[in-house]
XYZ file of C-alpha atoms in Angstrom:
783
model
C 85.871 121.989 117.430
C 84.516 124.968 117.542
C 85.963 128.228 118.204
C 85.510 130.547 121.358
C 82.649 132.531 119.533
C 81.045 129.510 118.403
C 81.403 131.128 114.521
C 83.908 128.490 113.244
C 83.365 124.715 113.808
C 86.920 122.694 112.411
C 87.154 118.934 111.316
C 90.330 116.924 111.313
C 90.757 114.068 109.093
C 92.943 110.469 108.834
C 95.142 112.248 106.358
C 96.045 115.310 108.110
C 93.187 117.616 106.045
C 91.784 119.652 108.153
C 88.521 121.343 107.264
C 86.705 124.862 108.522
C 83.154 125.242 108.496
C 81.333 128.741 109.150
C 78.812 127.541 111.562
C 76.179 130.243 110.468
C 76.235 128.021 107.159
C 77.735 125.344 107.280
C 79.301 126.031 104.559
C 83.046 125.170 103.727
C 85.511 127.981 104.425
C 88.563 126.025 103.657
C 90.828 123.618 103.334
C 94.120 122.866 104.979
C 96.067 120.140 103.356
C 97.836 118.673 106.028
C 101.472 116.572 105.614
C 99.617 113.082 105.287
C 100.733 111.283 108.358
C 97.350 111.561 110.665
C 95.483 113.053 113.016
C 96.886 117.134 113.577
C 96.444 118.649 117.637
C 94.769 121.170 116.514
C 93.442 124.925 118.829
C 91.247 127.474 117.917
C 92.605 131.428 119.220
C 90.567 133.232 121.935
C 88.625 135.150 119.067
C 88.907 132.316 116.941
C 90.610 134.444 113.866
C 93.104 131.664 113.822
C 94.079 127.984 114.135
C 97.097 126.530 115.250
C 98.332 122.950 114.202
C 100.925 121.057 115.453
C 102.337 118.580 112.483
C 104.867 115.323 112.091
C 107.280 117.258 110.141
C 108.270 118.748 113.975
C 106.566 121.635 112.809
C 103.967 124.030 114.388
C 101.655 126.214 111.789
C 99.574 128.964 112.593
C 96.679 129.838 110.012
C 94.227 132.573 109.297
C 90.838 130.584 109.168
C 89.103 134.054 107.276
C 91.860 133.104 104.576
C 93.574 129.683 105.228
C 97.062 131.370 104.858
C 99.684 130.143 106.559
C 100.953 133.071 109.281
C 103.207 130.918 110.916
C 105.981 128.354 110.962
C 107.573 127.701 114.201
C 111.083 125.482 113.796
C 112.690 124.122 116.550
C 111.159 120.669 117.680
C 113.203 117.684 116.977
C 110.102 114.792 117.792
C 106.876 114.513 116.317
C 104.483 117.600 118.221
C 101.749 116.007 120.194
C 99.698 119.136 121.079
C 99.446 122.722 120.561
C 97.273 125.519 123.060
C 96.571 129.266 122.379
C 96.920 131.590 125.433
C 93.640 132.875 126.989
C 94.943 136.313 125.574
C 95.563 134.744 122.493
C 99.528 136.212 122.329
C 101.527 133.017 123.182
C 100.916 129.564 121.795
C 102.310 126.389 123.700
C 103.203 123.373 121.189
C 104.343 119.701 123.635
C 106.207 117.390 122.052
C 108.037 113.749 122.144
C 110.944 115.310 122.365
C 110.346 115.840 125.706
C 110.140 119.931 125.407
C 107.153 122.526 125.919
C 107.964 125.138 123.557
C 106.119 128.804 124.326
C 105.697 130.665 120.854
C 105.519 134.303 121.047
C 103.376 135.270 118.572
C 103.884 139.010 118.435
C 107.629 138.654 117.784
C 106.926 135.447 115.956
C 109.266 132.795 118.066
C 110.768 130.964 120.556
C 110.228 132.357 123.787
C 111.441 129.877 126.484
C 112.403 125.862 126.283
C 110.821 123.448 129.316
C 113.029 120.502 128.968
C 114.649 118.818 131.814
C 111.600 116.470 133.169
C 111.149 113.251 131.251
C 108.105 112.615 129.397
C 105.905 115.405 129.464
C 102.154 114.081 128.774
C 99.980 116.805 128.925
C 100.261 120.879 129.759
C 97.067 123.604 129.790
C 97.684 127.015 130.368
C 95.766 128.842 133.246
C 92.625 130.713 132.184
C 94.890 134.054 132.914
C 97.152 132.642 130.884
C 100.198 133.177 133.350
C 100.874 129.862 133.801
C 101.164 127.000 132.113
C 100.981 123.562 133.957
C 101.896 120.720 132.632
C 103.223 116.466 133.916
C 104.550 113.460 132.733
C 106.977 110.651 133.743
C 109.026 112.207 136.558
C 104.702 111.921 138.651
C 104.924 115.667 139.211
C 102.819 118.575 138.461
C 104.629 121.819 137.601
C 103.275 125.190 137.380
C 105.457 127.043 134.304
C 105.587 131.195 134.865
C 105.021 131.975 130.950
C 106.710 135.674 131.752
C 109.699 135.006 133.768
C 110.611 131.393 131.947
C 111.163 129.248 135.256
C 108.891 126.937 137.387
C 107.115 128.892 139.679
C 105.981 125.707 141.996
C 106.194 122.212 142.270
C 102.781 119.608 143.294
C 104.434 116.391 144.624
C 102.206 113.029 145.542
C 102.009 111.052 142.373
C 103.233 107.681 142.166
C 102.905 107.500 138.685
C 103.032 109.283 135.718
C 100.770 111.984 135.408
C 98.902 111.993 131.604
C 96.220 114.573 131.902
C 95.612 117.462 133.675
C 93.589 121.047 133.837
C 93.261 124.245 135.465
C 89.085 125.022 136.551
C 87.326 127.764 135.600
C 88.340 130.065 138.097
C 92.385 128.931 137.738
C 92.657 128.738 141.607
C 92.286 124.699 141.196
C 94.232 121.964 138.971
C 93.169 119.000 138.349
C 95.902 116.230 137.522
C 94.868 112.327 136.300
C 98.285 109.830 136.877
C 98.235 105.851 136.947
C 96.698 103.047 134.583
C 95.962 100.217 136.085
C 95.939 102.412 139.489
C 94.140 105.768 138.839
C 94.207 108.136 141.379
C 92.741 112.130 140.533
C 94.354 114.806 142.507
C 92.144 118.114 143.207
C 95.310 120.806 144.001
C 95.261 124.011 146.007
C 97.061 126.511 143.511
C 97.375 129.008 146.079
C 98.653 126.916 148.985
C 100.026 124.038 146.575
C 98.251 121.424 149.250
C 96.615 118.508 147.502
C 92.873 119.329 148.392
C 91.339 115.429 147.794
C 92.832 112.704 145.899
C 90.207 110.388 144.428
C 90.791 106.357 143.412
C 89.029 105.646 140.218
C 88.562 102.496 137.807
C 91.257 101.895 135.636
C 91.471 103.295 131.966
C 89.065 106.705 132.959
C 89.020 109.643 132.052
C 88.089 113.316 133.403
C 86.445 115.851 131.945
C 86.337 119.546 134.349
C 82.623 121.238 134.051
C 82.779 125.223 133.220
C 82.637 126.652 136.556
C 85.396 123.779 138.122
C 82.919 122.419 140.461
C 82.573 119.115 139.260
C 84.466 116.699 137.352
C 82.708 113.672 135.050
C 84.508 110.605 134.809
C 84.115 108.330 132.030
C 85.570 104.549 131.292
C 85.360 103.575 128.193
C 86.762 99.733 129.095
C 83.915 98.707 131.349
C 79.718 99.686 131.874
C 80.167 101.576 134.836
C 79.062 104.648 133.605
C 79.834 108.503 133.950
C 80.458 109.390 137.368
C 79.690 112.636 138.849
C 82.328 114.253 141.740
C 81.946 117.827 144.097
C 85.493 118.875 143.612
C 85.226 120.797 146.616
C 83.988 117.568 149.287
C 86.106 114.772 146.489
C 82.633 112.762 146.849
C 80.629 110.928 143.875
C 77.242 112.414 143.783
C 75.848 110.195 141.113
C 76.277 107.787 138.061
C 74.568 109.013 134.698
C 73.718 104.953 133.115
C 72.511 104.476 130.613
C 71.717 99.587 131.105
C 74.773 97.840 130.231
C 76.852 100.231 127.543
C 79.853 101.672 127.931
C 81.115 105.668 127.161
C 83.370 106.304 125.136
C 83.199 110.265 125.971
C 81.852 112.818 128.062
C 81.780 116.573 127.921
C 79.522 119.042 130.319
C 77.872 121.665 128.371
C 78.534 125.562 128.783
C 75.879 126.199 131.835
C 77.121 123.073 133.754
C 73.874 121.765 134.326
C 74.191 119.318 131.385
C 76.308 116.199 130.225
C 76.060 114.495 126.597
C 77.962 111.173 126.152
C 78.959 109.101 123.159
C 78.052 105.560 123.732
C 79.174 102.125 122.296
C 75.891 101.261 121.164
C 76.002 104.453 118.495
C 74.018 107.008 120.358
C 74.449 110.411 121.833
C 72.607 110.778 125.375
C 72.307 113.845 127.055
C 71.967 113.598 130.925
C 70.387 116.074 133.755
C 73.547 117.138 135.904
C 71.357 117.630 139.410
C 69.062 114.419 138.827
C 70.983 112.024 136.459
C 67.795 112.308 134.326
C 68.510 110.814 130.296
C 66.913 113.694 129.045
C 67.530 112.995 125.037
C 68.380 109.577 123.531
C 69.410 110.759 119.853
C 70.977 107.777 117.207
C 71.759 108.348 113.899
C 75.178 107.505 113.866
C 76.172 103.468 112.850
C 78.774 102.548 115.190
C 79.966 103.457 118.021
C 80.669 106.839 119.246
C 84.364 107.829 119.801
C 83.423 112.018 120.746
C 81.607 114.378 122.107
C 81.289 118.265 123.081
C 78.796 121.153 122.838
C 78.981 124.707 121.059
C 80.015 127.488 122.999
C 76.438 128.755 123.141
C 75.090 124.909 123.983
C 72.440 125.207 121.408
C 74.216 122.267 119.444
C 76.471 118.920 119.508
C 78.907 117.351 117.667
C 79.010 114.240 117.610
C 82.112 111.613 116.107
C 81.552 108.066 115.199
C 84.505 105.565 115.005
C 83.856 105.250 110.837
C 85.223 109.510 110.888
C 81.089 110.723 110.503
C 80.589 113.983 111.875
C 76.654 114.250 112.697
C 75.512 117.870 114.130
C 72.803 117.482 116.578
C 70.359 120.591 116.829
C 69.602 120.953 121.230
C 66.219 122.442 120.550
C 64.384 120.227 118.248
C 65.066 116.767 119.013
C 66.037 114.315 116.172
C 68.017 117.356 114.031
C 71.216 116.927 112.571
C 73.371 117.362 109.872
C 76.379 114.533 108.855
C 80.370 115.900 107.839
C 82.188 113.130 106.061
C 80.948 109.685 103.846
C 83.926 108.049 103.319
C 86.457 105.607 105.240
C 88.920 107.180 107.184
C 90.897 104.850 107.660
C 93.059 102.179 105.070
C 91.014 100.685 101.868
C 91.686 97.643 101.760
C 90.014 96.201 98.929
C 88.129 97.201 95.747
C 85.880 95.451 93.275
C 83.691 96.803 90.373
C 80.138 95.792 89.472
C 80.186 96.629 85.668
C 76.713 95.705 85.674
C 75.679 98.208 88.360
C 78.370 100.829 87.300
C 78.889 100.627 90.980
C 82.303 100.119 93.593
C 82.594 98.810 96.611
C 85.652 99.404 98.709
C 86.432 97.854 101.759
C 88.342 99.336 105.098
C 90.449 99.424 108.408
C 87.605 101.493 109.980
C 84.554 98.493 109.887
C 82.946 99.737 106.848
C 81.984 98.724 103.357
C 81.105 101.532 100.861
C 79.486 101.394 97.625
C 79.707 104.053 95.173
C 78.152 105.168 91.529
C 81.627 104.543 89.637
C 79.650 107.904 87.333
C 79.237 110.672 90.280
C 81.056 108.840 92.860
C 78.122 109.533 94.856
C 78.666 107.027 97.694
C 74.802 105.120 97.480
C 75.099 103.282 100.521
C 77.051 102.530 104.183
C 76.791 98.509 105.424
C 77.930 97.871 108.920
C 78.790 94.983 111.347
C 82.080 93.651 111.074
C 83.838 94.699 114.366
C 87.124 95.618 113.186
C 89.229 95.579 109.573
C 87.484 93.948 107.124
C 89.801 92.488 105.245
C 88.291 91.054 101.967
C 85.073 91.895 99.389
C 84.190 89.709 96.436
C 80.735 90.532 94.219
C 78.562 87.785 92.671
C 78.927 86.175 89.292
C 75.747 87.881 88.792
C 76.640 91.128 91.258
C 73.418 91.333 93.274
C 75.528 89.681 96.583
C 79.181 91.397 98.267
C 80.815 88.685 100.561
C 82.902 90.365 103.067
C 85.379 89.184 106.095
C 86.957 90.599 108.734
C 88.953 90.223 111.472
C 85.779 89.684 113.633
C 85.955 85.936 113.046
C 83.167 86.455 110.431
C 82.448 86.182 106.401
C 79.254 87.987 105.801
C 76.453 87.934 103.098
C 75.237 91.223 101.244
C 72.262 92.117 99.355
C 73.291 94.663 97.484
C 70.365 96.348 96.464
C 68.750 97.564 99.600
C 72.307 96.659 101.689
C 70.955 94.767 103.970
C 72.848 91.645 105.508
C 71.775 88.235 104.331
C 73.807 86.208 106.632
C 76.863 85.761 109.197
C 78.859 83.094 108.480
C 80.416 82.024 111.681
C 83.166 78.923 112.578
C 85.959 80.653 112.077
C 88.006 81.141 115.413
C 90.722 83.669 114.406
C 90.385 85.821 111.489
C 89.042 85.715 107.996
C 91.767 87.376 105.047
C 90.156 86.094 101.599
C 86.982 85.284 100.571
C 85.929 84.215 96.847
C 82.665 83.526 95.073
C 82.501 80.342 92.695
C 81.624 81.127 89.202
C 78.722 79.761 89.025
C 77.597 82.048 92.028
C 76.051 79.340 94.720
C 79.227 79.376 97.122
C 81.723 80.989 98.868
C 85.275 80.203 99.871
C 86.833 81.301 102.940
C 90.680 81.471 104.306
C 90.988 81.702 108.336
C 94.440 81.981 110.476
C 93.018 79.439 112.510
C 94.405 76.886 109.592
C 91.246 76.442 107.798
C 89.353 76.975 104.468
C 85.656 77.021 104.739
C 82.864 76.510 102.156
C 80.029 77.597 102.754
C 76.226 77.734 100.626
C 74.752 81.024 99.575
C 71.080 80.238 99.402
C 71.151 78.596 102.551
C 74.388 80.312 104.563
C 75.114 76.523 105.763
C 78.711 75.305 106.400
C 79.476 72.512 103.380
C 82.457 71.924 103.662
C 85.446 72.326 106.333
C 88.736 71.762 104.458
C 92.007 71.001 106.914
C 95.347 70.365 106.328
C 97.244 73.162 106.401
C 99.548 73.233 109.214
C 99.541 77.004 109.641
C 97.414 80.210 108.587
C 96.020 80.643 105.724
C 96.092 83.941 103.794
C 94.840 83.432 100.698
C 91.996 81.034 98.497
C 90.929 81.206 95.214
C 88.190 79.346 92.521
C 89.170 77.642 89.198
C 87.756 79.698 86.517
C 85.106 75.990 85.469
C 84.187 76.317 89.788
C 85.417 72.288 90.278
C 88.466 73.522 92.195
C 89.686 75.596 94.647
C 92.960 76.747 95.603
C 94.408 77.935 99.333
C 97.816 78.716 100.021
C 99.267 79.545 103.851
C 101.931 80.787 105.470
C 104.096 77.198 105.824
C 104.508 77.854 101.890
C 102.034 75.017 100.860
C 98.989 75.186 98.549
C 97.100 72.729 98.615
C 93.929 72.187 95.612
C 90.749 70.963 96.789
C 87.431 69.242 95.306
C 84.726 71.639 95.855
C 82.360 68.638 95.329
C 83.719 66.074 98.151
C 85.584 68.761 100.021
C 88.635 66.370 99.735
C 92.054 67.275 98.732
C 93.414 66.976 95.416
C 97.233 67.752 95.704
C 99.456 69.245 98.162
C 102.222 71.971 95.932
C 105.521 72.340 97.830
C 108.860 74.078 97.302
C 108.497 77.399 98.860
C 109.996 77.650 102.297
C 108.131 80.418 103.576
C 104.825 82.186 103.594
C 102.983 82.553 100.035
C 101.483 85.228 99.806
C 99.286 85.937 97.045
C 97.647 82.940 94.118
C 96.060 83.365 91.023
C 94.687 81.042 88.847
C 95.100 81.444 85.166
C 92.506 82.675 82.823
C 91.604 78.697 81.541
C 92.802 77.300 84.835
C 95.306 75.159 83.740
C 98.217 76.855 85.778
C 98.352 78.490 89.530
C 100.837 81.394 89.945
C 102.502 81.427 93.870
C 104.452 84.121 94.854
C 106.481 84.318 98.457
C 108.706 85.899 100.328
C 111.104 83.268 99.520
C 111.881 85.091 96.265
C 110.181 83.144 93.552
C 107.635 83.205 91.644
C 105.905 79.609 90.482
C 104.064 78.523 88.092
C 101.883 75.109 88.620
C 100.272 72.824 86.210
C 96.939 72.051 88.040
C 95.907 68.482 86.835
C 99.293 67.259 87.735
C 99.664 69.165 91.117
C 103.597 69.205 89.570
C 105.635 72.612 89.097
C 105.754 73.623 85.625
C 108.394 76.826 86.148
C 110.217 78.443 89.365
C 110.991 81.469 88.331
C 114.287 83.603 90.163
C 115.095 87.032 89.789
C 113.060 89.063 92.621
C 116.034 90.491 95.707
C 113.705 90.785 98.234
C 110.167 89.168 99.027
C 107.472 88.093 96.121
C 104.248 89.936 97.303
C 101.789 90.056 94.144
C 101.066 87.602 91.168
C 98.717 88.764 88.274
C 98.321 86.851 84.870
C 97.559 88.497 82.069
C 93.515 87.800 80.489
C 95.010 85.954 77.459
C 96.973 84.311 79.999
C 100.256 84.363 78.358
C 101.479 86.567 80.557
C 102.373 87.171 84.201
C 103.832 89.908 86.422
C 105.090 89.332 90.197
C 106.022 92.690 91.846
C 108.370 92.430 95.469
C 106.945 96.157 97.143
C 110.780 96.149 98.510
C 113.549 96.163 95.772
C 110.774 97.826 93.949
C 109.980 96.633 90.849
C 108.133 94.283 88.904
C 108.796 91.545 86.166
C 106.648 90.026 83.278
C 107.394 86.652 82.729
C 106.194 84.159 79.762
C 103.341 81.618 81.269
C 105.297 79.360 78.349
C 108.596 79.526 78.500
C 109.569 81.010 81.741
C 111.660 83.482 80.300
C 111.853 87.200 81.944
C 110.458 89.257 78.927
C 111.067 92.657 81.090
C 112.074 93.599 84.308
C 110.932 97.152 84.794
C 112.695 99.087 87.172
C 111.776 103.169 87.587
C 109.420 102.913 90.543
C 111.355 105.038 92.628
C 109.370 103.984 95.662
C 107.511 100.327 97.573
C 105.306 99.033 94.411
C 102.029 98.583 96.754
C 99.787 97.074 93.982
C 99.574 96.753 90.221
C 96.818 95.532 87.396
C 96.508 93.961 83.910
C 94.276 96.295 81.777
C 90.959 94.224 80.966
C 91.839 94.491 77.370
C 95.664 93.243 78.268
C 97.660 96.281 76.506
C 98.766 97.992 80.144
C 99.705 97.463 83.414
C 99.351 100.274 86.106
C 101.673 100.224 88.861
C 101.959 102.084 91.492
C 104.384 103.034 94.385
C 104.346 104.226 98.210
C 105.139 107.876 97.401
C 101.644 108.665 95.347
C 103.064 107.608 91.578
C 101.178 105.720 89.340
C 102.461 104.687 86.030
C 101.261 103.162 82.884
C 103.335 100.730 80.988
C 103.237 98.810 77.748
C 103.221 95.084 77.748
C 104.905 94.298 74.558
C 107.468 96.822 75.415
C 108.091 97.397 79.215
C 107.862 101.449 78.512
C 106.562 104.245 81.084
C 103.990 105.398 78.284
C 102.512 107.392 80.969
C 102.449 108.655 85.107
C 100.375 110.520 87.579
C 101.527 111.969 90.878
C 98.365 111.661 93.595
C 97.665 115.306 93.456
C 100.110 116.805 96.436
C 102.846 118.936 96.121
C 105.588 116.706 96.371
C 107.138 119.684 98.685
C 104.910 118.631 101.222
C 107.045 114.899 101.509
C 103.288 113.267 101.744
C 103.431 109.519 100.873
C 99.989 108.538 99.945
C 100.579 104.622 99.625
C 98.106 103.483 97.310
C 96.275 99.645 98.562
C 94.212 98.442 96.482
C 93.912 99.281 92.096
C 90.860 97.924 90.081
C 90.402 98.344 86.621
C 86.959 98.684 85.854
C 85.119 96.967 82.607
C 86.897 96.282 79.014
C 83.745 98.785 77.647
C 86.592 101.965 79.072
C 89.851 102.579 79.729
C 89.146 103.609 83.651
C 90.873 102.648 87.303
C 89.530 102.825 90.743
C 92.494 103.149 93.411
C 92.074 102.821 97.492
C 94.498 104.813 99.457
C 95.959 104.553 103.053
C 93.592 107.484 103.978
C 90.514 105.793 102.983
C 89.978 107.656 99.934
C 88.598 106.217 97.330
C 89.332 107.409 93.508
C 88.686 106.953 90.032
C 90.747 107.696 87.125
C 90.226 108.103 83.563
C 92.963 106.911 81.013
C 92.886 108.750 77.531
C 95.370 107.853 74.723
C 97.541 110.630 73.249
C 99.994 109.948 70.486
C 102.529 107.652 72.151
C 101.627 108.718 75.472
C 98.990 108.210 77.677
C 96.939 111.101 79.775
C 95.441 110.299 83.101
C 93.130 112.062 84.901
C 91.204 112.277 88.050
C 87.245 111.952 87.302
C 86.398 111.832 91.252
C 87.508 110.983 94.502
C 85.822 110.568 97.671
C 85.717 113.383 99.621
C 86.261 113.280 103.556
C 85.027 116.802 104.743
C 81.644 116.928 102.825
C 78.639 118.273 104.193
C 75.669 117.005 103.993
C 72.165 117.630 105.173
C 69.496 114.321 106.267
C 65.847 115.071 105.906
C 65.246 119.125 103.859
C 62.635 119.428 101.937
C 61.792 121.778 99.111
C 58.136 121.675 99.250
C 56.847 125.111 99.535
C 60.270 125.997 99.209
C 59.874 130.018 97.659
C 62.200 130.965 94.884
C 62.436 128.096 93.312
C 61.498 126.711 89.361
C 61.157 123.233 88.737
C 63.916 122.243 87.152
C 65.868 124.076 90.778
C 63.008 121.476 92.910
C 64.569 119.244 90.749
C 68.173 119.325 90.853
C 67.779 119.774 94.161
C 65.880 116.349 94.638
C 68.379 114.546 92.829
C 70.940 115.551 95.351
C 68.743 113.898 97.860
C 65.915 116.649 99.559
C 62.921 115.077 99.967
C 59.449 116.116 98.399
C 57.253 115.664 101.285
C 56.803 118.352 103.782
C 58.672 118.111 106.531
C 58.042 120.372 109.777
C 62.322 119.302 110.726
C 64.233 123.334 111.013
C 68.056 123.120 110.907
C 68.659 126.714 111.636
C 65.564 128.508 113.652
C 62.064 127.945 113.821
C 60.087 128.935 110.521
C 62.953 128.789 108.252
C 63.563 126.022 105.779
C 66.208 123.824 106.394
C 69.400 125.284 104.106
C 68.715 128.256 102.352
C 68.097 126.164 98.973
C 67.724 129.392 96.709
C 71.032 130.471 97.831
C 72.116 126.243 97.032
C 71.152 126.732 93.664
C 72.206 130.068 92.873
C 75.833 128.998 93.565
C 75.474 125.670 91.642
C 74.268 127.809 88.437
C 76.483 130.402 88.878
C 80.068 128.315 88.683
C 78.183 126.399 85.924
C 77.501 129.372 84.073
C 80.537 130.726 84.788
C 82.804 127.272 83.791
C 84.574 127.493 87.345
C 84.806 123.462 89.117
C 85.099 125.544 92.965
C 81.897 123.500 93.636
C 84.959 119.918 94.675
C 87.725 121.041 94.867
C 88.379 118.045 95.657
C 87.905 116.152 92.045
C 89.867 118.360 90.378
C 92.429 116.312 88.325
C 96.427 116.343 89.371
C 99.521 117.176 88.120
C 100.057 114.947 84.609
C 103.645 113.975 84.276
C 103.228 112.604 80.631
C 103.440 114.375 77.907
C 101.681 116.959 76.509
C 99.601 120.357 78.184
C 97.027 119.577 80.237
C 93.795 121.849 79.207
C 92.007 123.546 82.442
C 89.177 124.718 80.727
C 87.029 122.712 81.862
C 84.502 120.841 79.794
C 80.536 121.411 79.219
C 80.636 117.079 80.362
C 83.260 118.348 83.011
C 80.744 121.194 84.178
C 78.064 118.755 84.871
C 80.227 116.466 86.862
C 80.711 118.892 88.836
C 76.925 119.618 89.131
C 76.611 116.493 90.472
C 78.846 115.707 92.717
C 79.434 119.141 93.852
C 80.040 119.509 98.151
C 76.018 121.181 98.220
C 74.656 117.653 97.527
C 72.053 116.898 100.280
C 71.857 113.598 101.525
């Protein structure tokens, strides 16, 4: 969102964080930490000096754009606040909540002026251009005009027969446009003076209206079909023309400030600019790697901002075709899977946002983004040689990727329902996939051909694993059955029965002699692979058990049940429970052994991690996730992976799309855990930046900038204005140098270590290595 004067630009992230940028130099001015529970609604004040935001804690907050300070916290709503708006005069803020009220807040006295209630669920609201009225509509099928000063309803506009879901004033304030219905959509144009309905426009289902700045045109776009964007005349109520790219759906549309152009974000990953009068497509801008879900013009009309489904924001210079900046380079939704490549010192992460990202484990730089899946990506796995990656997802496909070039080698099709598990064979020549279609498929890595379809499960197959020797495949289903298959012939060797409900996880022991399985029936079972018999039934959990992990030596196995908030360490030989750990206050979300087997790392849904001594079961160190406890945020780490045995470091991925690397150091009888880096949703980068010919840069400066992605070849691209280089390179380098020389860590505030609750006092003075690391991953990196 742009401020009214275009001097500021705000980006809302999936964890509730709001990043503000100054458009003069595109530096991030401040970061507002949200409440961690989704995208808040925001609005700039008319002069752009303040932002109002809603929160899931039922409050409304007003922020100073220059300082990032919270000026007001308005309390009164009893439900989630769904949207906020500033009056044109900037003296009143309106907030709409699912408690079925609108509250008007007076910014001069800092209190609630009036409460609008008693009209059912309110779906939308808008201030008039003069700010003297608020119009709103909802579940009672009425449009109401509320007098802000008098605090009473001025008029009721009757005519809709369905829920009123969208509403807006024309620029002059003489018309109100309202949309009602879901399957039979009607848009009505009302005369504010008389209350009469001028026109009723019947449109397609799932249609979204956008009003031109002059109020004389309405653009209708539909995300469900490829009918293009309809331009309607408000005065006559007639459709003037359609703006349509061949067989493409428009996911978003916006008028230019002059009203002579419309920009559309389409499902073919393109941003298009249309001439309203002629219907011609003036520009087609490409660069997004997924469908474009939101577009808007800057107030001056010289830039367009577009948002991809993966959360990447691109800023396009309309005077220079193809020039763009990019905000965000990480997942914007839940991280489902993590894998570490020791040969490449690389991390792979997959997410609900349909992407796979490859990270430099040392610096935190995102090396590649692998796109192609449609929907959730559930699992990923490196090949034994670590030059390939396999992934599976909601789109029923399995994909094989070349890690070096980031290209998809094969799309393996055949499953008919979502695929939730994949694994490479130890030899690296096969891939196994498990699906909700009740089958396991074995694929040839070299050719992409399906070698065997393993059919025998009666319900959805949830997990699949290769034996360490690579001669057997184990699969588990939601009916409580484990089946062991010959990798060579595809025949079922054993069917392991005993669980009576969903098996969530299976694991082979390091030597391959045993299989451990855990189920919603609260038990852990150890099976003899050769005979197919159950050697131990481990009983003790009070709720369903969701994860099981063998120790590196195979003499221990740990299991946890998320809802009983405990994990247990069992002896695999005797089946005896060695330790019951009950110190977590929240639900455990993941657990893992260190490669050397001396530590266990666990995480809960309240953002607390702990390190445990395997022999004693004692807590040896703990951390919180770097958020203030009073914020009420639950971070919900979804995945933990320990790195190589040579380094005491582990990786986490959380439900907001953040990937973090943590370093563990031993201090006496305790361990200190410090965050090495975290992926940053709000990072600003510039593509096609050129340093050649820039004055005032030494060779070292040029190498520093080229290390951050700048190119050394001449490039005519300009992001600010003709005759100037992309960004002020000298300014960037001087800031990098000044930060390094002063020992500050402001260049990447997201990488600052969180509070440590283990013993010892944290030393806040940055070391030389820490400063160098901040330079490498600073927010001035040009990618």
